[in-house]
Amino acid sequence: MYVAMYLIQSAVILALFFLVYQAGLRRTTFYRHNRYFLLGALILSAVLPLLPVPSMQAGNTVAIFNYLEGGNNAGGPALPGQVHGTGASTVLFLAWLPQAIVVYCLVALFLLVRQLVQVRRIFSLAGLGTAFFRGRYRYLQIKGLPAPFSFGRTVYYDPEAHDEATLQHILDHETAHVAQGHTFDLLFAAFYCSIFWINPFSYLTRRAMQLNLEFLADEAALSLAGSPTAYQYSLLKQAATRNQASLIHHFSQSFIKNRIVMMNQKPSVTAHRLRYALVLPALALGIGLISATKAPETRYAENSLKSLNDHRKDSSIIERRFPEGKSGYARQISRNCLYPANARNENKWGVVEVEYTVQPDGSITDAKTVKNETGAESLGNELLRQVKLLPGFKADNNAKAETVKLSALFFLDGVSKKDNSIKTDVTIVAYAN
């Protein structure tokens, strides 16, 4: 469940940043600022849900069933399905969730491997052409290359496929990508999209990043071009040839219209930099979302309780006749137990015990409270409510009516006193408001 919640929170945070970019920053000519904004959006959407943001939820109740088939459960986390919060965000164990997570991870692994295969194919081109260096940058001439592109610190191109003026424009553009380290952005975006493949905003953000990087390279190439019109004409001539790999920069990247529009746009005025302040409400909304959907830190009463098998004579009937045995009994009780608000507000806590009779036909009768140390009738009624919610036992016409007891420690964190000698079947932990 936590994985699913993390993916949802990450998706919503990235959506907020993307909408801010689309609404206020996309048409500005602050390309370098936009580059960092988009990179930051990916990083923050992945990191923010992991930060220890305080939960907005208060007074949350956690039910911990204290017998497990392996023995002691005290002081440690319950098994999936044995913990249930009753605050604004209720966490229920879903039987299909582990399988869904496995499928999700397999798809992510497949996408990561596919990206690695693309990288390998790019490096395999090194042996197909003639290389030379110009300063820190490497240029690889490959005859028959469909389209020029750059990756890392290398520019790949076919020197015979273009006229001299067009080739110079191509080299200026691709060298700008190399000099500014744009491959890192594409690799990071590809990695992000592989991990968060289910989030449509990851692909939209990556596309916005690719376009903005083209703006940056065009800006640098135009500063070297003698004629902006000639540069744009070279761009149009190359529009028909496209490379399909998503990890590389190529001169004929399919954003021709947007690139030419931005080349002819007047530089944004300095006052437009104030638009980056929009990141603040996006951050606030993102953090608020995490806080609203984050369950309070799960803490447990430090009581050393023994398993039901060690101290209960009626455990066999639960194992034999309750649907799914003791584990099903644990899930049923722990998912539904509440800590009544009035008892919580009055700082009432302690041990409550009820008993009921299981008839040969599986029906439950004669449920009553036999012990209530809390002084709050509502706590006894809550445990009786759990008995009424039980689905019934399996019929056994050869069996006699059997009495079963159900005990609970209502533990108010910060108020209750810890007593390691207490033995109950379930601990209901509430956090004081």
Short mmCIF file of C-alpha atoms in Angstrom, two decimals:
data_model
loop_
_atom_site.label_atom_id
_atom_site.label_comp_id
_atom_site.label_asym_id
_atom_site.label_seq_id
_atom_site.Cartn_x
_atom_site.Cartn_y
_atom_site.Cartn_z
CA MET A 1 0.00 0.00 0.00
CA TYR A 2 2.87 2.36 0.76
CA VAL A 3 4.30 1.82 -2.72
CA ALA A 4 0.95 2.69 -4.30
CA MET A 5 0.61 5.78 -2.11
CA TYR A 6 4.15 6.86 -2.99
CA LEU A 7 3.41 6.56 -6.73
CA ILE A 8 0.19 8.54 -6.38
CA GLN A 9 1.85 11.30 -4.36
CA SER A 10 4.74 11.49 -6.81
CA ALA A 11 2.38 11.69 -9.78
CA VAL A 12 0.32 14.51 -8.28
CA ILE A 13 3.43 16.52 -7.31
CA LEU A 14 4.87 16.19 -10.82
CA ALA A 15 1.50 17.18 -12.27
CA LEU A 16 1.52 20.36 -10.16
CA PHE A 17 4.99 21.34 -11.38
CA PHE A 18 4.15 20.51 -14.99
CA LEU A 19 0.99 22.64 -14.89
CA VAL A 20 2.99 25.54 -13.41
CA TYR A 21 5.48 25.18 -16.26
CA GLN A 22 2.78 25.05 -18.92
CA ALA A 23 0.86 27.97 -17.49
CA GLY A 24 3.66 30.42 -16.70
CA LEU A 25 7.08 29.36 -17.96
CA ARG A 26 6.77 27.52 -21.26
CA ARG A 27 6.69 30.63 -23.42
CA THR A 28 9.51 32.48 -21.69
CA THR A 29 13.01 32.61 -23.16
CA PHE A 30 14.69 31.79 -19.85
CA TYR A 31 15.67 28.41 -21.21
CA ARG A 32 18.40 27.74 -18.66
CA HIS A 33 16.07 28.47 -15.77
CA ASN A 34 13.43 26.25 -17.34
CA ARG A 35 15.96 23.45 -17.66
CA TYR A 36 16.64 23.51 -13.93
CA PHE A 37 12.95 23.88 -13.16
CA LEU A 38 12.03 20.72 -15.10
CA LEU A 39 14.92 18.74 -13.67
CA GLY A 40 13.94 19.92 -10.21
CA ALA A 41 10.34 18.88 -10.84
CA LEU A 42 11.40 15.29 -11.54
CA ILE A 43 13.74 15.19 -8.55
CA LEU A 44 11.29 16.74 -6.09
CA SER A 45 8.40 14.55 -7.21
CA ALA A 46 10.53 11.50 -6.47
CA VAL A 47 12.03 12.77 -3.20
CA LEU A 48 9.26 14.75 -1.48
CA PRO A 49 7.03 11.72 -0.74
CA LEU A 50 10.00 10.09 1.02
CA LEU A 51 10.66 12.99 3.37
CA PRO A 52 9.46 12.82 7.01
CA VAL A 53 6.56 15.23 6.53
CA PRO A 54 4.31 15.33 9.63
CA SER A 55 0.90 13.81 9.14
CA MET A 56 -2.24 15.95 9.41
CA GLN A 57 -4.04 13.01 11.01
CA ALA A 58 -4.49 12.97 14.76
CA GLY A 59 -6.03 10.53 17.17
CA ASN A 60 -5.36 7.60 14.89
CA THR A 61 -6.14 4.11 16.14
CA VAL A 62 -4.09 1.03 15.34
CA ALA A 63 -5.26 -2.46 16.21
CA ILE A 64 -2.54 -5.03 16.70
CA PHE A 65 -3.53 -8.65 17.03
CA ASN A 66 -1.16 -10.16 19.52
CA TYR A 67 -1.15 -13.80 18.51
CA LEU A 68 0.64 -14.99 15.44
CA GLU A 69 1.15 -18.55 14.36
CA GLY A 70 4.88 -18.08 14.88
CA GLY A 71 4.52 -16.63 18.36
CA ASN A 72 5.21 -13.19 19.82
CA ASN A 73 4.12 -10.05 18.05
CA ALA A 74 4.75 -7.58 20.83
CA GLY A 75 6.75 -4.48 20.21
CA GLY A 76 7.08 -5.11 16.48
CA PRO A 77 5.18 -4.51 13.30
CA ALA A 78 2.07 -6.52 12.56
CA LEU A 79 1.74 -8.61 9.45
CA PRO A 80 0.03 -7.12 6.38
CA GLY A 81 -3.67 -6.87 7.05
CA GLN A 82 -3.28 -6.79 10.83
CA VAL A 83 -2.93 -3.04 11.16
CA HIS A 84 -5.85 -0.74 10.57
CA GLY A 85 -5.90 3.03 11.00
CA THR A 86 -9.14 4.83 11.66
CA GLY A 87 -8.00 8.36 10.85
CA ALA A 88 -8.70 10.32 7.69
CA SER A 89 -6.58 7.90 5.70
CA THR A 90 -7.57 4.27 6.24
CA VAL A 91 -5.01 1.74 5.14
CA LEU A 92 -6.44 -1.64 4.18
CA PHE A 93 -4.39 -4.53 3.02
CA LEU A 94 -5.38 -5.55 -0.50
CA ALA A 95 -4.75 -9.14 -1.39
CA TRP A 96 -3.82 -8.29 -4.98
CA LEU A 97 -1.39 -5.52 -4.13
CA PRO A 98 1.79 -7.63 -3.87
CA GLN A 99 1.12 -9.16 -7.29
CA ALA A 100 0.43 -5.73 -8.77
CA ILE A 101 3.68 -4.39 -7.36
CA VAL A 102 5.58 -7.32 -8.87
CA VAL A 103 4.03 -6.62 -12.29
CA TYR A 104 4.83 -2.93 -11.93
CA CYS A 105 8.47 -3.68 -11.09
CA LEU A 106 8.79 -6.10 -14.00
CA VAL A 107 7.54 -3.46 -16.44
CA ALA A 108 9.94 -0.90 -14.94
CA LEU A 109 12.80 -3.39 -15.25
CA PHE A 110 11.91 -4.07 -18.88
CA LEU A 111 11.91 -0.34 -19.67
CA LEU A 112 15.26 0.15 -17.92
CA VAL A 113 16.79 -2.71 -19.88
CA ARG A 114 15.44 -1.22 -23.10
CA GLN A 115 17.13 2.10 -22.29
CA LEU A 116 20.40 0.29 -21.60
CA VAL A 117 20.11 -1.48 -24.96
CA GLN A 118 19.73 1.93 -26.64
CA VAL A 119 22.86 3.18 -24.90
CA ARG A 120 24.77 0.08 -25.97
CA ARG A 121 23.68 0.58 -29.58
CA ILE A 122 24.91 4.16 -29.51
CA PHE A 123 28.32 3.13 -28.16
CA SER A 124 28.51 0.36 -30.75
CA LEU A 125 28.62 3.05 -33.47
CA ALA A 126 32.11 4.04 -32.31
CA GLY A 127 33.72 1.35 -34.44
CA LEU A 128 31.88 2.29 -37.60
CA GLY A 129 33.41 5.66 -38.37
CA THR A 130 36.39 7.99 -38.17
CA ALA A 131 36.84 10.02 -35.00
CA PHE A 132 38.64 13.28 -34.34
CA PHE A 133 38.76 15.67 -31.39
CA ARG A 134 38.17 19.38 -31.26
CA GLY A 135 39.05 20.54 -27.78
CA ARG A 136 37.23 18.36 -25.23
CA TYR A 137 34.66 17.13 -27.71
CA ARG A 138 34.74 14.12 -29.98
CA TYR A 139 33.35 14.06 -33.51
CA LEU A 140 32.56 10.75 -35.17
CA GLN A 141 32.07 10.69 -38.94
CA ILE A 142 29.89 7.76 -40.03
CA LYS A 143 28.93 7.36 -43.67
CA GLY A 144 25.27 6.57 -44.23
CA LEU A 145 24.13 7.79 -40.79
CA PRO A 146 20.41 8.65 -41.19
CA ALA A 147 20.57 11.82 -39.07
CA PRO A 148 23.22 13.68 -37.07
CA PHE A 149 22.97 13.50 -33.29
CA SER A 150 24.98 13.92 -30.12
CA PHE A 151 25.40 11.77 -27.02
CA GLY A 152 27.68 12.41 -24.09
CA ARG A 153 30.70 14.30 -25.42
CA THR A 154 30.44 12.92 -28.94
CA VAL A 155 28.80 14.32 -32.07
CA TYR A 156 27.79 11.72 -34.67
CA TYR A 157 27.26 12.84 -38.29
CA ASP A 158 27.71 11.97 -41.95
CA PRO A 159 29.97 14.60 -43.54
CA GLU A 160 28.83 13.70 -47.06
CA ALA A 161 25.09 14.04 -46.40
CA HIS A 162 24.98 17.83 -46.09
CA ASP A 163 26.24 20.92 -47.86
CA GLU A 164 28.93 22.95 -46.12
CA ALA A 165 26.63 25.63 -44.64
CA THR A 166 24.10 23.10 -43.33
CA LEU A 167 26.84 20.92 -41.89
CA GLN A 168 28.27 23.88 -39.97
CA HIS A 169 24.86 24.68 -38.52
CA ILE A 170 24.45 21.03 -37.50
CA LEU A 171 27.85 20.89 -35.83
CA ASP A 172 27.23 24.16 -33.97
CA HIS A 173 23.87 22.88 -32.72
CA GLU A 174 25.11 19.44 -31.65
CA THR A 175 28.25 20.90 -30.08
CA ALA A 176 26.01 23.11 -27.96
CA HIS A 177 24.21 20.01 -26.67
CA VAL A 178 27.54 18.40 -25.85
CA ALA A 179 29.04 21.51 -24.24
CA GLN A 180 26.01 22.06 -21.99
CA GLY A 181 25.78 18.42 -20.89
CA HIS A 182 22.25 17.81 -22.14
CA THR A 183 22.73 14.04 -22.30
CA PHE A 184 22.47 13.93 -18.51
CA ASP A 185 19.00 15.47 -18.67
CA LEU A 186 17.79 12.92 -21.21
CA LEU A 187 19.29 9.97 -19.34
CA PHE A 188 17.75 11.13 -16.08
CA ALA A 189 14.35 11.68 -17.73
CA ALA A 190 14.53 8.25 -19.38
CA PHE A 191 15.40 6.63 -16.05
CA TYR A 192 12.54 8.51 -14.35
CA CYS A 193 10.03 7.49 -17.03
CA SER A 194 11.12 3.86 -16.71
CA ILE A 195 10.58 3.85 -12.94
CA PHE A 196 7.40 5.96 -12.97
CA TRP A 197 6.08 4.56 -16.24
CA ILE A 198 2.50 4.57 -15.01
CA ASN A 199 2.50 8.37 -14.58
CA PRO A 200 1.52 10.15 -17.82
CA PHE A 201 3.03 13.42 -16.58
CA SER A 202 6.48 11.84 -16.61
CA TYR A 203 6.30 11.58 -20.42
CA LEU A 204 4.86 15.07 -20.79
CA THR A 205 7.66 16.48 -18.62
CA ARG A 206 10.31 14.60 -20.58
CA ARG A 207 8.94 15.97 -23.84
CA ALA A 208 8.98 19.50 -22.38
CA MET A 209 12.60 18.92 -21.31
CA GLN A 210 13.60 17.75 -24.79
CA LEU A 211 12.03 20.79 -26.40
CA ASN A 212 13.64 23.19 -23.93
CA LEU A 213 17.06 21.61 -24.55
CA GLU A 214 16.56 22.18 -28.26
CA PHE A 215 15.81 25.84 -27.49
CA LEU A 216 19.11 26.07 -25.57
CA ALA A 217 21.09 24.48 -28.41
CA ASP A 218 19.36 26.68 -31.01
CA GLU A 219 20.17 29.76 -28.94
CA ALA A 220 23.86 28.84 -28.85
CA ALA A 221 23.98 27.91 -32.55
CA LEU A 222 22.20 31.11 -33.60
CA SER A 223 24.84 33.18 -31.80
CA LEU A 224 27.40 31.62 -34.16
CA ALA A 225 25.31 31.62 -37.33
CA GLY A 226 25.82 34.47 -39.73
CA SER A 227 22.15 34.45 -40.69
CA PRO A 228 19.27 33.26 -38.49
CA THR A 229 17.20 32.70 -41.63
CA ALA A 230 19.83 30.37 -43.10
CA TYR A 231 19.96 28.43 -39.85
CA GLN A 232 16.19 28.00 -39.83
CA TYR A 233 16.27 26.92 -43.47
CA SER A 234 18.85 24.25 -42.59
CA LEU A 235 16.56 23.09 -39.83
CA LEU A 236 13.64 22.72 -42.24
CA LYS A 237 15.76 20.76 -44.71
CA GLN A 238 16.58 18.21 -42.02
CA ALA A 239 13.02 17.92 -40.71
CA ALA A 240 12.27 14.85 -42.79
CA THR A 241 15.05 12.77 -41.21
CA ARG A 242 14.49 11.70 -37.61
CA ASN A 243 16.26 9.34 -35.29
CA GLN A 244 13.99 7.26 -33.10
CA ALA A 245 16.22 6.89 -30.04
CA SER A 246 14.93 8.93 -27.11
CA LEU A 247 18.32 9.23 -25.39
CA ILE A 248 20.05 11.35 -28.02
CA HIS A 249 19.93 14.87 -29.36
CA HIS A 250 19.64 15.27 -33.09
CA PHE A 251 19.47 18.33 -35.24
CA SER A 252 16.19 17.29 -36.86
CA GLN A 253 14.35 16.76 -33.57
CA SER A 254 10.61 16.84 -34.29
CA PHE A 255 9.82 20.19 -32.63
CA ILE A 256 10.42 22.25 -35.77
CA LYS A 257 7.47 24.61 -35.50
CA ASN A 258 7.98 25.39 -31.82
CA ARG A 259 11.71 25.88 -32.29
CA ILE A 260 11.32 28.33 -35.14
CA VAL A 261 8.61 30.22 -33.22
CA MET A 262 10.88 30.58 -30.18
CA MET A 263 13.84 31.64 -32.33
CA ASN A 264 11.78 34.58 -33.54
CA GLN A 265 10.29 35.46 -30.18
CA LYS A 266 11.47 38.56 -28.36
CA PRO A 267 13.52 37.89 -25.21
CA SER A 268 11.38 37.74 -22.08
CA VAL A 269 11.55 40.83 -19.89
CA THR A 270 13.29 40.55 -16.53
CA ALA A 271 9.99 40.94 -14.68
CA HIS A 272 8.89 37.57 -16.05
CA ARG A 273 11.41 35.93 -13.75
CA LEU A 274 8.87 36.50 -11.00
CA ARG A 275 6.86 33.69 -12.53
CA TYR A 276 9.29 31.23 -10.99
CA ALA A 277 7.75 32.18 -7.66
CA LEU A 278 4.86 29.95 -8.77
CA VAL A 279 7.02 27.07 -7.63
CA LEU A 280 6.26 28.03 -4.03
CA PRO A 281 2.51 27.27 -4.12
CA ALA A 282 3.28 24.10 -6.09
CA LEU A 283 5.67 23.01 -3.35
CA ALA A 284 3.16 23.95 -0.65
CA LEU A 285 0.40 21.98 -2.35
CA GLY A 286 2.71 19.02 -2.82
CA ILE A 287 3.78 18.97 0.82
CA GLY A 288 0.17 19.45 1.90
CA LEU A 289 -0.87 16.48 -0.22
CA ILE A 290 1.79 14.30 1.37
CA SER A 291 0.79 15.41 4.85
CA ALA A 292 -2.91 14.83 4.20
CA THR A 293 -2.39 11.34 2.79
CA LYS A 294 0.42 10.19 5.07
CA ALA A 295 -0.52 7.86 7.89
CA PRO A 296 0.88 8.76 11.28
CA GLU A 297 4.05 7.00 12.28
CA THR A 298 3.10 3.54 13.46
CA ARG A 299 4.17 3.04 17.04
CA TYR A 300 3.46 0.10 19.25
CA ALA A 301 2.93 -0.48 22.95
CA GLU A 302 6.03 -2.15 24.32
CA ASN A 303 4.29 -5.02 26.03
CA SER A 304 5.75 -8.51 25.96
CA LEU A 305 2.67 -10.52 25.05
CA LYS A 306 2.85 -14.25 24.39
CA SER A 307 1.10 -16.04 21.58
CA LEU A 308 -2.44 -17.27 21.95
CA ASN A 309 -1.18 -20.84 21.83
CA ASP A 310 0.71 -20.25 25.07
CA HIS A 311 -2.13 -19.15 27.30
CA ARG A 312 -5.51 -19.81 25.69
CA LYS A 313 -7.45 -23.06 25.82
CA ASP A 314 -10.01 -21.93 23.25
CA SER A 315 -7.49 -21.30 20.47
CA SER A 316 -8.19 -24.69 18.89
CA ILE A 317 -11.79 -23.85 18.02
CA ILE A 318 -10.62 -20.71 16.24
CA GLU A 319 -8.08 -22.69 14.27
CA ARG A 320 -10.51 -25.49 13.44
CA ARG A 321 -13.76 -23.67 12.80
CA PHE A 322 -13.20 -20.00 12.03
CA PRO A 323 -12.89 -19.18 8.31
CA GLU A 324 -9.16 -19.06 7.43
CA GLY A 325 -8.28 -20.06 10.99
CA LYS A 326 -6.35 -17.83 13.37
CA SER A 327 -4.98 -15.59 10.63
CA GLY A 328 -8.51 -14.86 9.38
CA TYR A 329 -9.64 -14.19 12.94
CA ALA A 330 -6.77 -11.76 13.39
CA ARG A 331 -7.58 -9.89 10.20
CA GLN A 332 -11.27 -9.64 11.07
CA ILE A 333 -10.66 -8.15 14.50
CA SER A 334 -7.73 -5.91 13.67
CA ARG A 335 -9.38 -4.37 10.63
CA ASN A 336 -12.48 -3.27 12.51
CA CYS A 337 -11.42 -2.41 16.05
CA LEU A 338 -11.83 1.24 16.96
CA TYR A 339 -10.88 3.29 19.99
CA PRO A 340 -14.11 5.19 20.80
CA ALA A 341 -13.60 8.95 20.68
CA ASN A 342 -15.30 9.63 24.01
CA ALA A 343 -13.03 7.17 25.81
CA ARG A 344 -10.01 8.67 24.07
CA ASN A 345 -11.00 12.19 25.05
CA GLU A 346 -11.52 11.12 28.67
CA ASN A 347 -8.16 9.29 28.75
CA LYS A 348 -9.83 5.96 29.45
CA TRP A 349 -7.66 2.90 28.93
CA GLY A 350 -7.14 -0.62 30.22
CA VAL A 351 -8.15 -4.25 29.66
CA VAL A 352 -11.57 -5.35 28.44
CA GLU A 353 -12.65 -8.96 28.06
CA VAL A 354 -15.78 -10.39 26.51
CA GLU A 355 -16.92 -13.95 25.99
CA TYR A 356 -19.32 -15.60 23.60
CA THR A 357 -20.58 -19.08 22.81
CA VAL A 358 -20.04 -20.86 19.51
CA GLN A 359 -22.91 -23.25 18.80
CA PRO A 360 -22.55 -26.53 16.84
CA ASP A 361 -24.16 -24.84 13.80
CA GLY A 362 -21.47 -22.12 13.89
CA SER A 363 -23.68 -19.34 15.18
CA ILE A 364 -22.48 -16.99 17.92
CA THR A 365 -24.64 -16.43 20.99
CA ASP A 366 -24.52 -15.08 24.52
CA ALA A 367 -21.92 -12.39 23.91
CA LYS A 368 -21.27 -10.37 27.06
CA THR A 369 -18.62 -8.32 28.81
CA VAL A 370 -16.96 -10.21 31.64
CA LYS A 371 -14.22 -7.73 32.50
CA ASN A 372 -13.81 -3.99 32.03
CA GLU A 373 -11.00 -2.24 33.88
CA THR A 374 -11.29 0.95 31.87
CA GLY A 375 -14.31 2.56 33.50
CA ALA A 376 -15.69 3.33 30.05
CA GLU A 377 -18.74 1.35 28.92
CA SER A 378 -18.05 2.34 25.32
CA LEU A 379 -14.84 0.26 25.29
CA GLY A 380 -16.74 -2.85 26.38
CA ASN A 381 -19.38 -2.14 23.75
CA GLU A 382 -16.67 -1.79 21.11
CA LEU A 383 -15.33 -5.26 21.81
CA LEU A 384 -18.88 -6.68 21.77
CA ARG A 385 -19.32 -4.99 18.42
CA GLN A 386 -16.36 -6.97 17.12
CA VAL A 387 -18.04 -10.19 18.17
CA LYS A 388 -21.23 -9.21 16.31
CA LEU A 389 -19.17 -8.48 13.19
CA LEU A 390 -17.64 -11.97 13.14
CA PRO A 391 -18.90 -13.92 10.12
CA GLY A 392 -19.65 -17.04 12.14
CA PHE A 393 -17.83 -20.32 12.62
CA LYS A 394 -17.97 -23.47 10.55
CA ALA A 395 -20.75 -25.85 11.55
CA ASP A 396 -19.76 -29.04 13.37
CA ASN A 397 -22.76 -31.14 14.43
CA ASN A 398 -20.52 -33.41 16.47
CA ALA A 399 -19.20 -30.52 18.54
CA LYS A 400 -20.61 -29.10 21.73
CA ALA A 401 -21.29 -25.46 22.42
CA GLU A 402 -17.96 -23.89 23.27
CA THR A 403 -17.16 -20.64 25.05
CA VAL A 404 -14.58 -18.31 23.53
CA LYS A 405 -13.05 -15.29 25.20
CA LEU A 406 -11.75 -12.18 23.45
CA SER A 407 -9.59 -9.75 25.41
CA ALA A 408 -8.23 -6.35 24.41
CA LEU A 409 -5.85 -3.83 25.87
CA PHE A 410 -7.03 -0.32 24.99
CA PHE A 411 -3.73 1.56 25.10
CA LEU A 412 -3.69 5.38 24.88
CA ASP A 413 -0.22 6.36 23.81
CA GLY A 414 1.21 9.05 26.06
CA VAL A 415 -1.32 8.34 28.81
CA SER A 416 -1.38 4.61 29.49
CA LYS A 417 1.20 2.95 31.69
CA LYS A 418 3.13 0.09 30.17
CA ASP A 419 2.78 -3.26 31.89
CA ASN A 420 4.66 -6.17 30.35
CA SER A 421 2.70 -8.70 32.38
CA ILE A 422 -0.60 -7.98 30.59
CA LYS A 423 -1.72 -10.70 28.18
CA THR A 424 -4.52 -9.90 25.74
CA ASP A 425 -5.54 -11.05 22.30
CA VAL A 426 -5.55 -7.63 20.69
CA THR A 427 -4.06 -4.23 21.54
CA ILE A 428 -5.95 -1.14 20.40
CA VAL A 429 -3.49 1.73 20.28
CA ALA A 430 -4.73 5.30 20.00
CA TYR A 431 -2.62 8.43 19.82
CA ALA A 432 -3.68 11.23 22.13
CA ASN A 433 -4.94 14.37 20.42
#
